[in-house]
CSV table of C-alpha atoms in Angstrom, one decimal:
chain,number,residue,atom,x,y,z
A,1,UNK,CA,97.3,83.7,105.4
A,2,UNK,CA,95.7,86.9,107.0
A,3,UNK,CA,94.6,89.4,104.3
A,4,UNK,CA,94.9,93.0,105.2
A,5,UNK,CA,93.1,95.0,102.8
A,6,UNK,CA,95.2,97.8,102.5
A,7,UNK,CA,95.7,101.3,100.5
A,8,UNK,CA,99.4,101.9,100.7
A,9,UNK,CA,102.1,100.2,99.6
A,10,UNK,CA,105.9,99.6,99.6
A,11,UNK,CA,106.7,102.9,98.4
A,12,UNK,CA,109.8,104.0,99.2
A,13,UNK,CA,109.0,107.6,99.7
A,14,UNK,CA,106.1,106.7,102.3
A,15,UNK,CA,106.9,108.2,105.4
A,16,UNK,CA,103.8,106.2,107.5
A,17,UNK,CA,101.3,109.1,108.0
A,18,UNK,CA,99.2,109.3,111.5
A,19,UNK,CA,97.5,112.9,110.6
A,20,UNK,CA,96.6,115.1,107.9
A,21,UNK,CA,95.7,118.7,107.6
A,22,UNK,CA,97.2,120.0,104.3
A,23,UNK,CA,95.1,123.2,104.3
A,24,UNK,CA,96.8,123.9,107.2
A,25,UNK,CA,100.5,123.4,106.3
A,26,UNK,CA,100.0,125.2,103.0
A,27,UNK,CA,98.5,128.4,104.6
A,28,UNK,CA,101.8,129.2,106.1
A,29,UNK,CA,103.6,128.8,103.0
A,30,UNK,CA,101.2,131.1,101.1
A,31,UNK,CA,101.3,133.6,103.8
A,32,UNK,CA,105.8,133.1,103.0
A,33,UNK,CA,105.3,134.2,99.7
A,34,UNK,CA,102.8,137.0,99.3
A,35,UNK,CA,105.2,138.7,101.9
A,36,UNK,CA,108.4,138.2,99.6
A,37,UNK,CA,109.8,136.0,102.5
A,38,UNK,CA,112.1,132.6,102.2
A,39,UNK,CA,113.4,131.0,105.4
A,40,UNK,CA,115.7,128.2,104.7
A,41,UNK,CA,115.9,125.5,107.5
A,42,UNK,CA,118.8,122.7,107.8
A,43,UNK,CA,116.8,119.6,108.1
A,44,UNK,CA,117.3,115.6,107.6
A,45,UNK,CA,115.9,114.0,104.3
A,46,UNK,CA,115.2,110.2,105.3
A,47,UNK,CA,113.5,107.7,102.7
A,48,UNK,CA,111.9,105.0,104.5
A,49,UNK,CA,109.3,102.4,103.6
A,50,UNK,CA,106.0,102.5,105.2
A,51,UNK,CA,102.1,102.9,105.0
A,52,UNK,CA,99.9,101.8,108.1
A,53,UNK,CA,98.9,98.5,106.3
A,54,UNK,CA,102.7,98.1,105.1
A,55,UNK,CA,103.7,98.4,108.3
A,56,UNK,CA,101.6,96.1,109.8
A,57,UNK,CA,102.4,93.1,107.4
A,58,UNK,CA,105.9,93.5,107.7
A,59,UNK,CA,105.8,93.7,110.7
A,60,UNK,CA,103.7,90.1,111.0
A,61,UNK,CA,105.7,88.4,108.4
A,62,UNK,CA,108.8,89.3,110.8
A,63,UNK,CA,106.7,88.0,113.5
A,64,UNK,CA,106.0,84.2,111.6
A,65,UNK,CA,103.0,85.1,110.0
A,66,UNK,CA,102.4,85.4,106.2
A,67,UNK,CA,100.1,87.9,105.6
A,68,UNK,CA,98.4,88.6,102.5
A,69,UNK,CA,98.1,92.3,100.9
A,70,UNK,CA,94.9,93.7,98.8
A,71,UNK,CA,96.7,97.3,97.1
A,72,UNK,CA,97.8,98.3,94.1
A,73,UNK,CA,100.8,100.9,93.5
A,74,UNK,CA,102.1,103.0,90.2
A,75,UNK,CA,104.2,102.6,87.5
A,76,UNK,CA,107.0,104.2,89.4
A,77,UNK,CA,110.2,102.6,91.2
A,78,UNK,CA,108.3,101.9,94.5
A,79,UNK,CA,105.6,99.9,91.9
A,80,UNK,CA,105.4,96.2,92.3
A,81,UNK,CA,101.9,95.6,91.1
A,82,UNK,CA,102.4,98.3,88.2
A,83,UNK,CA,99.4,100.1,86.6
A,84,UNK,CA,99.8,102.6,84.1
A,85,UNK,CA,99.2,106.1,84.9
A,86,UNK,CA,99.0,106.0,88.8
A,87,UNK,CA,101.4,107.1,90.9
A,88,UNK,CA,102.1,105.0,94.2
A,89,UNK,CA,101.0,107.0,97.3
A,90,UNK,CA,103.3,109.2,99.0
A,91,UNK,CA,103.4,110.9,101.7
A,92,UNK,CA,106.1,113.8,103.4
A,93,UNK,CA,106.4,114.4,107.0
A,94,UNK,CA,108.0,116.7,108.7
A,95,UNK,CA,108.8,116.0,112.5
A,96,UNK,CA,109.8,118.8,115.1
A,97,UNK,CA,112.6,118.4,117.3
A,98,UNK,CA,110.7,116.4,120.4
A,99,UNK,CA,110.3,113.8,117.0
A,100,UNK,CA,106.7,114.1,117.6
A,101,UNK,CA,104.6,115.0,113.9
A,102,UNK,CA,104.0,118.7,113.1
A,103,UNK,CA,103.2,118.7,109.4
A,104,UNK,CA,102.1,116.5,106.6
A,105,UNK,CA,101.7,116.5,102.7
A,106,UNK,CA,100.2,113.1,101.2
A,107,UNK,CA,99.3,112.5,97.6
A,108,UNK,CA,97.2,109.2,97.9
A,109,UNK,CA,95.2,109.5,94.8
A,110,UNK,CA,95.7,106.3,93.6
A,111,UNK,CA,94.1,104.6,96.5
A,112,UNK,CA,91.1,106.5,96.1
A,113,UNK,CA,90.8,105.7,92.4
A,114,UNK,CA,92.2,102.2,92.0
A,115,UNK,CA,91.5,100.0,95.1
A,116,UNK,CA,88.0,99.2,94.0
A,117,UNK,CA,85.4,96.8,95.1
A,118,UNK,CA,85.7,94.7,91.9
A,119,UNK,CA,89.6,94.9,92.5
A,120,UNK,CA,89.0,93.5,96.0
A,121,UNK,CA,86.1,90.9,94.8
A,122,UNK,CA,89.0,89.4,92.8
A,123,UNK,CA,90.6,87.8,96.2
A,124,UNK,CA,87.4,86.9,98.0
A,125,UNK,CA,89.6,83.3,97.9
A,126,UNK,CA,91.8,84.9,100.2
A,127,UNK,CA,89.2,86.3,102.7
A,128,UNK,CA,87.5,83.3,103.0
A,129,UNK,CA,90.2,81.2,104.5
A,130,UNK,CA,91.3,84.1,106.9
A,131,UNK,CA,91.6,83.6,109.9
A,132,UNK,CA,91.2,87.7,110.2
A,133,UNK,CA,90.5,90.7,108.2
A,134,UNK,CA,92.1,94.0,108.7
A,135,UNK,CA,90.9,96.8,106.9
A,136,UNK,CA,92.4,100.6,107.0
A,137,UNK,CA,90.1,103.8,107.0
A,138,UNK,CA,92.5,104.9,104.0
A,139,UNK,CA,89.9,102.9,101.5
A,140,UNK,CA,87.2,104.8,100.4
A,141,UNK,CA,84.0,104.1,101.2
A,142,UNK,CA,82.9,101.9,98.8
A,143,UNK,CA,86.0,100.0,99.0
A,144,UNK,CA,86.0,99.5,102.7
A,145,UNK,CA,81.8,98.7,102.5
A,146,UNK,CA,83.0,95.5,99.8
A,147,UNK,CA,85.4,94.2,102.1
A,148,UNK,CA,83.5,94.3,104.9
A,149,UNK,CA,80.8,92.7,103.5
A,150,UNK,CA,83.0,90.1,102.1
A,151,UNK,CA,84.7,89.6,105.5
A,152,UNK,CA,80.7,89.3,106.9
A,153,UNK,CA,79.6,87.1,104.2
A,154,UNK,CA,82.2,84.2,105.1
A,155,UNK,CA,82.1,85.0,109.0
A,156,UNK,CA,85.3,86.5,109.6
A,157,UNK,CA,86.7,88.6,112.1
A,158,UNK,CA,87.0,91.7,111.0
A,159,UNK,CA,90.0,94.7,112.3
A,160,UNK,CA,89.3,98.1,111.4
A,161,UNK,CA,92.6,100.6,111.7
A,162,UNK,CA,90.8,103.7,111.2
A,163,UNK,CA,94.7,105.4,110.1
A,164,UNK,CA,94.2,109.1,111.3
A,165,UNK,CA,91.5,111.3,113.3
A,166,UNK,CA,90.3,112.7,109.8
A,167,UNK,CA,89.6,109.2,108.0
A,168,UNK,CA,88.6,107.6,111.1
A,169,UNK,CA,84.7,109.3,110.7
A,170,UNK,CA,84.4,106.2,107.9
A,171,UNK,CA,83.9,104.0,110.7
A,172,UNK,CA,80.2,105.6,110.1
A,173,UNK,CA,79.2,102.9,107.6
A,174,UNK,CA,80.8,99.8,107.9
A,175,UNK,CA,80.1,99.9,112.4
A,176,UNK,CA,77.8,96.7,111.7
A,177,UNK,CA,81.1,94.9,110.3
A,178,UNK,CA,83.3,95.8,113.0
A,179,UNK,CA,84.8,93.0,115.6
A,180,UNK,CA,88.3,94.8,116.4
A,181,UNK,CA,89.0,98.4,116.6
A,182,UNK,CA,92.7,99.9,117.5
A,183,UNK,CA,92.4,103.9,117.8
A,184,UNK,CA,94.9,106.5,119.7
A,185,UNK,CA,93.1,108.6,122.0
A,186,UNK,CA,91.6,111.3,118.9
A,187,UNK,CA,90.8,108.8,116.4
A,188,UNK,CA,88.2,107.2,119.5
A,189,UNK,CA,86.7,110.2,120.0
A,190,UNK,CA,86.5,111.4,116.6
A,191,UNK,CA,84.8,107.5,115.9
A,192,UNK,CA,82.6,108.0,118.5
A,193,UNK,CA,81.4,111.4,117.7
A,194,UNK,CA,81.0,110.3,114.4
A,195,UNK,CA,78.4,107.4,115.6
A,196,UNK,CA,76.5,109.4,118.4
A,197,UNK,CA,73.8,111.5,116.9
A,198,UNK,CA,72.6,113.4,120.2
A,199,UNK,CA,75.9,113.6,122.2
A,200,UNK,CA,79.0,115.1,121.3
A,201,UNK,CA,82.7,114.4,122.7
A,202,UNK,CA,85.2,116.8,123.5
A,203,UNK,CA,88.9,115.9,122.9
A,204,UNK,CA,91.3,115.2,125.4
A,205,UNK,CA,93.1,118.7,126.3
A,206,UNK,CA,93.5,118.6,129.8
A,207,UNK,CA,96.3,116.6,132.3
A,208,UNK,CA,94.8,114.0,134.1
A,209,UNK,CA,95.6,112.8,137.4
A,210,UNK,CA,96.2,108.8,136.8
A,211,UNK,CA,95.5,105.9,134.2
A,212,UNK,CA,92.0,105.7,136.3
A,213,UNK,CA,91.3,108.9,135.5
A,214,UNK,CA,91.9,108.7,132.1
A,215,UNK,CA,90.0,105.9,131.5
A,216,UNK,CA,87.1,107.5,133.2
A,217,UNK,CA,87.3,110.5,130.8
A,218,UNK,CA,86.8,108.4,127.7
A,219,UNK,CA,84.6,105.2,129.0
A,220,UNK,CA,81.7,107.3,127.4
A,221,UNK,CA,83.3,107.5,124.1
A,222,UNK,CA,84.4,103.6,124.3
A,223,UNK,CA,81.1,102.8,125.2
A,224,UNK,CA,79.5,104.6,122.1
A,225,UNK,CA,81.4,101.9,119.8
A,226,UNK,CA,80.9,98.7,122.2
A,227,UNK,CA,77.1,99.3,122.4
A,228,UNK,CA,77.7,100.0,118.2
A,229,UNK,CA,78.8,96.6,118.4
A,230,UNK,CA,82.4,96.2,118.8
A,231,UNK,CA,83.2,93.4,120.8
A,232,UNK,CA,87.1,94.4,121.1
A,233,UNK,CA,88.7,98.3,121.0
A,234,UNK,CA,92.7,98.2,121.8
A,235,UNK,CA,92.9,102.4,122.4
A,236,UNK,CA,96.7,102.8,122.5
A,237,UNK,CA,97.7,105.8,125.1
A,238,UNK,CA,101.7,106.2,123.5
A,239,UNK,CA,104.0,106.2,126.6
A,240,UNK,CA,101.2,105.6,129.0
A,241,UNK,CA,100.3,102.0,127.3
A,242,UNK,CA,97.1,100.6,125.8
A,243,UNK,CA,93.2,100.1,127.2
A,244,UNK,CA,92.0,97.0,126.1
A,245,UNK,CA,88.1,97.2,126.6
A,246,UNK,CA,86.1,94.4,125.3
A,247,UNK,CA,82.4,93.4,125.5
A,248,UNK,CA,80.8,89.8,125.7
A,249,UNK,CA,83.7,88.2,127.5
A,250,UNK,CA,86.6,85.4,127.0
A,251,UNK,CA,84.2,82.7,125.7
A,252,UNK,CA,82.8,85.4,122.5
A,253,UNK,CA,86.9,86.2,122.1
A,254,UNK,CA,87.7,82.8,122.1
A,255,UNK,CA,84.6,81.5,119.4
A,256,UNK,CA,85.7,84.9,117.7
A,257,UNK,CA,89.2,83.5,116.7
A,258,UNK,CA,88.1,79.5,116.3
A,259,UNK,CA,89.3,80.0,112.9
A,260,UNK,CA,93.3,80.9,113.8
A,261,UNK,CA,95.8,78.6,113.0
A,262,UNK,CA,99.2,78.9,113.8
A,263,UNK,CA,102.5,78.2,111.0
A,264,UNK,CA,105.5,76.4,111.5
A,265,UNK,CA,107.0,79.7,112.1
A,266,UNK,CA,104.5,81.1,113.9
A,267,UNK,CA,104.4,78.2,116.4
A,268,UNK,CA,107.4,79.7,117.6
A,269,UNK,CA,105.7,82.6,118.7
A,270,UNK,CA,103.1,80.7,120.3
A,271,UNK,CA,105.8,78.3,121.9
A,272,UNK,CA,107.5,81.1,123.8
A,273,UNK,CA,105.0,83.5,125.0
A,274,UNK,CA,101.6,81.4,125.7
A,275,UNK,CA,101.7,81.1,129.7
A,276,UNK,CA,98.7,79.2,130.7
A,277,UNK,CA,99.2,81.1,134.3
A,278,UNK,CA,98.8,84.6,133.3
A,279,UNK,CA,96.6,83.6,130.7
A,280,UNK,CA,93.8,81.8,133.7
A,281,UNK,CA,94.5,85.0,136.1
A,282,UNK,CA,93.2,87.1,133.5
A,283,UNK,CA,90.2,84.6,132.5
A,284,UNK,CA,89.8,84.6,136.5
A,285,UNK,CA,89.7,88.3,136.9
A,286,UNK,CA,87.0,88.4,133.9
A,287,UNK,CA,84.5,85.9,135.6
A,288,UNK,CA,84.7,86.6,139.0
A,289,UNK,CA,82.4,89.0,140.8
A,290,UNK,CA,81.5,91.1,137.9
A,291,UNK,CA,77.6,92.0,136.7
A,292,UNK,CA,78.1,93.0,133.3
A,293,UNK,CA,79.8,91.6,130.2
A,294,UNK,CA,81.9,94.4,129.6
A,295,UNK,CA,85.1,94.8,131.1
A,296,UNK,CA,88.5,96.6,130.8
A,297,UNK,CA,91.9,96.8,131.7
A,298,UNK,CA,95.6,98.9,131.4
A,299,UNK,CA,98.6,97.7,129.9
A,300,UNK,CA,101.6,99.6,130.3
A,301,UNK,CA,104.1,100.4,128.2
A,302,UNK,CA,107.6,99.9,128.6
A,303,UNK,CA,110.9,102.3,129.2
A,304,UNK,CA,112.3,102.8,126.0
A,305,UNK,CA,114.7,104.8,123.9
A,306,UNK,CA,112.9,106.8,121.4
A,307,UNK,CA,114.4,107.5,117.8
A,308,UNK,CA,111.7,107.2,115.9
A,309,UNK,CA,107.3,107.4,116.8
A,310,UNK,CA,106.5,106.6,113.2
A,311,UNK,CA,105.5,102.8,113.3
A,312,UNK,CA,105.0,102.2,116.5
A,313,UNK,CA,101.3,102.2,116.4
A,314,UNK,CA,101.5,100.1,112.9
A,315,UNK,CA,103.5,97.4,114.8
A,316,UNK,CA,101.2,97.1,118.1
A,317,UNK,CA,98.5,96.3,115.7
A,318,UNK,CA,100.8,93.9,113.7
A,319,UNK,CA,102.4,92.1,116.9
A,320,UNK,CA,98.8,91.5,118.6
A,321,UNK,CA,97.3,90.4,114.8
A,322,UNK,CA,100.3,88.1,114.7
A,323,UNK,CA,99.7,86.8,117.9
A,324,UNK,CA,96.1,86.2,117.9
A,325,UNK,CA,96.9,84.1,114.4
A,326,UNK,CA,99.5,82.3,116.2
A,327,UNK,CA,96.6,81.0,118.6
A,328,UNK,CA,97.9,83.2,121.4
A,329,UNK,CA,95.0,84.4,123.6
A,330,UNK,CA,94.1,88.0,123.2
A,331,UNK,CA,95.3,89.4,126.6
A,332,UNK,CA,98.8,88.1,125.8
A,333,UNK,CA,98.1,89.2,122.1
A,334,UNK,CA,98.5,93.1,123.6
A,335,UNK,CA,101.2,92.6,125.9
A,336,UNK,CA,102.9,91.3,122.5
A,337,UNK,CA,102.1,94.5,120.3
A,338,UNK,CA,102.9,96.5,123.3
A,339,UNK,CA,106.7,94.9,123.5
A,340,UNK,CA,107.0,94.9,119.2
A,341,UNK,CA,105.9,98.6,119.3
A,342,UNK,CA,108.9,99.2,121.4
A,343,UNK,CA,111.0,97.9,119.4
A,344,UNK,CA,109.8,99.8,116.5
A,345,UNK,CA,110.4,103.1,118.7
A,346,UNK,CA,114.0,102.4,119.4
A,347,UNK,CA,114.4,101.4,115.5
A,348,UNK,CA,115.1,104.4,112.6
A,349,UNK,CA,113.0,102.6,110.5
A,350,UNK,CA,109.3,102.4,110.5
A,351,UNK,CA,109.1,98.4,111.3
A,352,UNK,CA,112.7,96.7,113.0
A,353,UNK,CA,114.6,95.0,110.9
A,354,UNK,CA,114.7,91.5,113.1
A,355,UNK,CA,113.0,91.1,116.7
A,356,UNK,CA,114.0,89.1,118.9
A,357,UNK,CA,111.3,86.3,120.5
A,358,UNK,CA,113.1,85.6,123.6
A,359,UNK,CA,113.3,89.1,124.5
A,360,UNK,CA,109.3,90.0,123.2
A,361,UNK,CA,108.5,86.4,125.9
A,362,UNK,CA,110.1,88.5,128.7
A,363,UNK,CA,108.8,91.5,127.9
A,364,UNK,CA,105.8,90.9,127.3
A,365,UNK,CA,105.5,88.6,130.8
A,366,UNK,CA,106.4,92.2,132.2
A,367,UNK,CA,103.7,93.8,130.6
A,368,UNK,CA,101.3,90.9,131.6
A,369,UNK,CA,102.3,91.1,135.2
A,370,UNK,CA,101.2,94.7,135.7
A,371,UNK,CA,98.5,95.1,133.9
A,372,UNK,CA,95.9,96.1,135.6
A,373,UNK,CA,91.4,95.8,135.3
A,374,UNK,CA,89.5,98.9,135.1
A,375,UNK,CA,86.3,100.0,136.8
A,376,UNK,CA,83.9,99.7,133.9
């Protein structure tokens, strides 16, 4: 079992939230009514089940992994774990018409108040047989400080989601903890200014030329975190695909994940997409000709029909922490994520309802194929 220490759960009014600025949305709304002025709007209502470490278990147990969750939810219908007085987290989004996210209102409270570190001392069984940790930057601080330290104390690889650009800045204190790090382009700069005391980092707001260029334009930010100590960062670009960027090479990946072991249902996984070929080109590509340890490279994405962003990161994460647990190495791990996030974008809700493995196997060969290394 995997345990993802996690502050949402399966509440069926989360709509899985990426960004946050309520001051923001309420201004306008103030603004409405000192002026006497209501606008009605014709909108659609969906329910849907989410939450970023939500997401990512689903998605996993879907995959033939069982992960195990560390939460706690209200006395409410979306309660499973049911504490009186609490209310599960919610969280409203409203989407514009491109379906990218344009607003937000979250009441997460309960998080905040209720996953403690005694409440997560109480499963330090759990962590301790893990063959990975993944912690989201929705705990507070002293929550996410215990389960790092538990993760450290028993020598287990730890993920850190760091959920939005705002929450991301708790990266801060728990840097020492960190093996694995999956931030969008904001959240990584946001991380990095947040660890770089005499150097500041601008956000991306201009077009860039190519995936080169790109990379260029925020290897000082991903450097910040490796020489933090981050051996791994997975920096997912949406349409444009993921950077993988790792530090100390295959043989640290490989002694990172000598605790993974694969299910009877995760074998399946395993059995389909491990390709020893790809897997040596990349090991190849790694060793050969190059002076440092650190090195990078571009997966793309893949052409797909969008109906619905929210997920899609939540499901990367949860296809490449599925694969890794499978015993998959960690360049096929990505191409993985890459092919489950699609899914998830062509899917109304927030994590597919099946996926298919022959169809993530050919896919993610695709991915594998064209991937390409970076100039570090």
């Amino acid at each position: 079992m995997m345990p993802l220490l996690r502050s949402l759960s399966e509440a069926w009014y989360w709509i899985s939230m990426r960004f946050l600025m309520l001051t923001r949305f309420l201004e306008p709304l103030r603004l409405a009514s000192k002026l006497d002025i209501l606008q009605w709007f014709v909108v659609q209502v969906q329910y849907v089940s989410g939450g970023v470490a939500r997401n990512v278990a689903e998605c996993m147990s879907k995959l033939g992994t069982r992960p195990f969750i560390i939460s706690v939810v209200g006395l409410d219908m979306a309660g499973i774990l049911k504490l009186q007085g609490i209310a599960t987290p919610v969280v409203s989004n409203v989407y514009d018409c491109s379906g990218e996210l344009a607003a937000a209102v979250a009441s997460v409270e309960a998080v905040e108040t209720f996953v403690t570190p005694q409440w997560i001392k109480k499963f330090s069984h759990k962590i301790r047989s893990a063959p990975m940790v993944m912690v989201d930057a929705n705990l507070n601080p002293l929550a996410l400080k215990a389960a790092c330290q538990l993760a450290g104390e028993f020598s287990i690889p730890l993920w850190f989601e760091p959920v939005s650009i705002t929450k991301s800045v708790r990266i801060s204190s728990i840097i020492n903890y960190i093996t694995f790090a999956s931030p969008n382009v904001n959240e990584l700069i946001s991380m990095a200014n947040a660890l770089s005391l005499n150097k500041k980092f601008d956000f991306i707001t201009k077009s860039f030329q190519s995936i080169e260029t790109l990379f260029q334009m925020l290897k000082p930010a991903i450097c910040v975190l490796l020489e933090k100590g981050v051996k791994v960062l997975s920096v997912t670009l949406g349409s444009y695909g993921v950077f993988l960027c790792c530090t100390g090479g295959p043989d640290f990946i490989n002694e990172a994940l000598n605790r993974r072991t694969a299910s009877c249902s995760s074998r399946k996984l395993y059995e389909l997409v491990n390709n020893n070929s790809l897997a040596n080109r990349f090991h190849c590509n790694t060793e050969t000709g190059m002076k440092s340890s650190s090195f990078a490279y571009h997966f793309p994405s893949l052409p797909a029909s969008v109906v619905s962003l929210t997920g899609a990161g939540d499901c990367l994460v949860g296809g490449i922490l599925a694969s890794i647990c499978a015993g998959i190495d960690l360049m096929q791990s990505i191409a993985v994520g890459i092919t489950v996030a699609k899914a998830a974008v062509e899917a109304e809700s927030n994590v597919p309802a099946k996926y298919s493995l022959t169809t993530i196997k050919d896919e993610a060969v695709k991915i594998m194929s064209s991937a390409q290394p970076l100039a570090f």
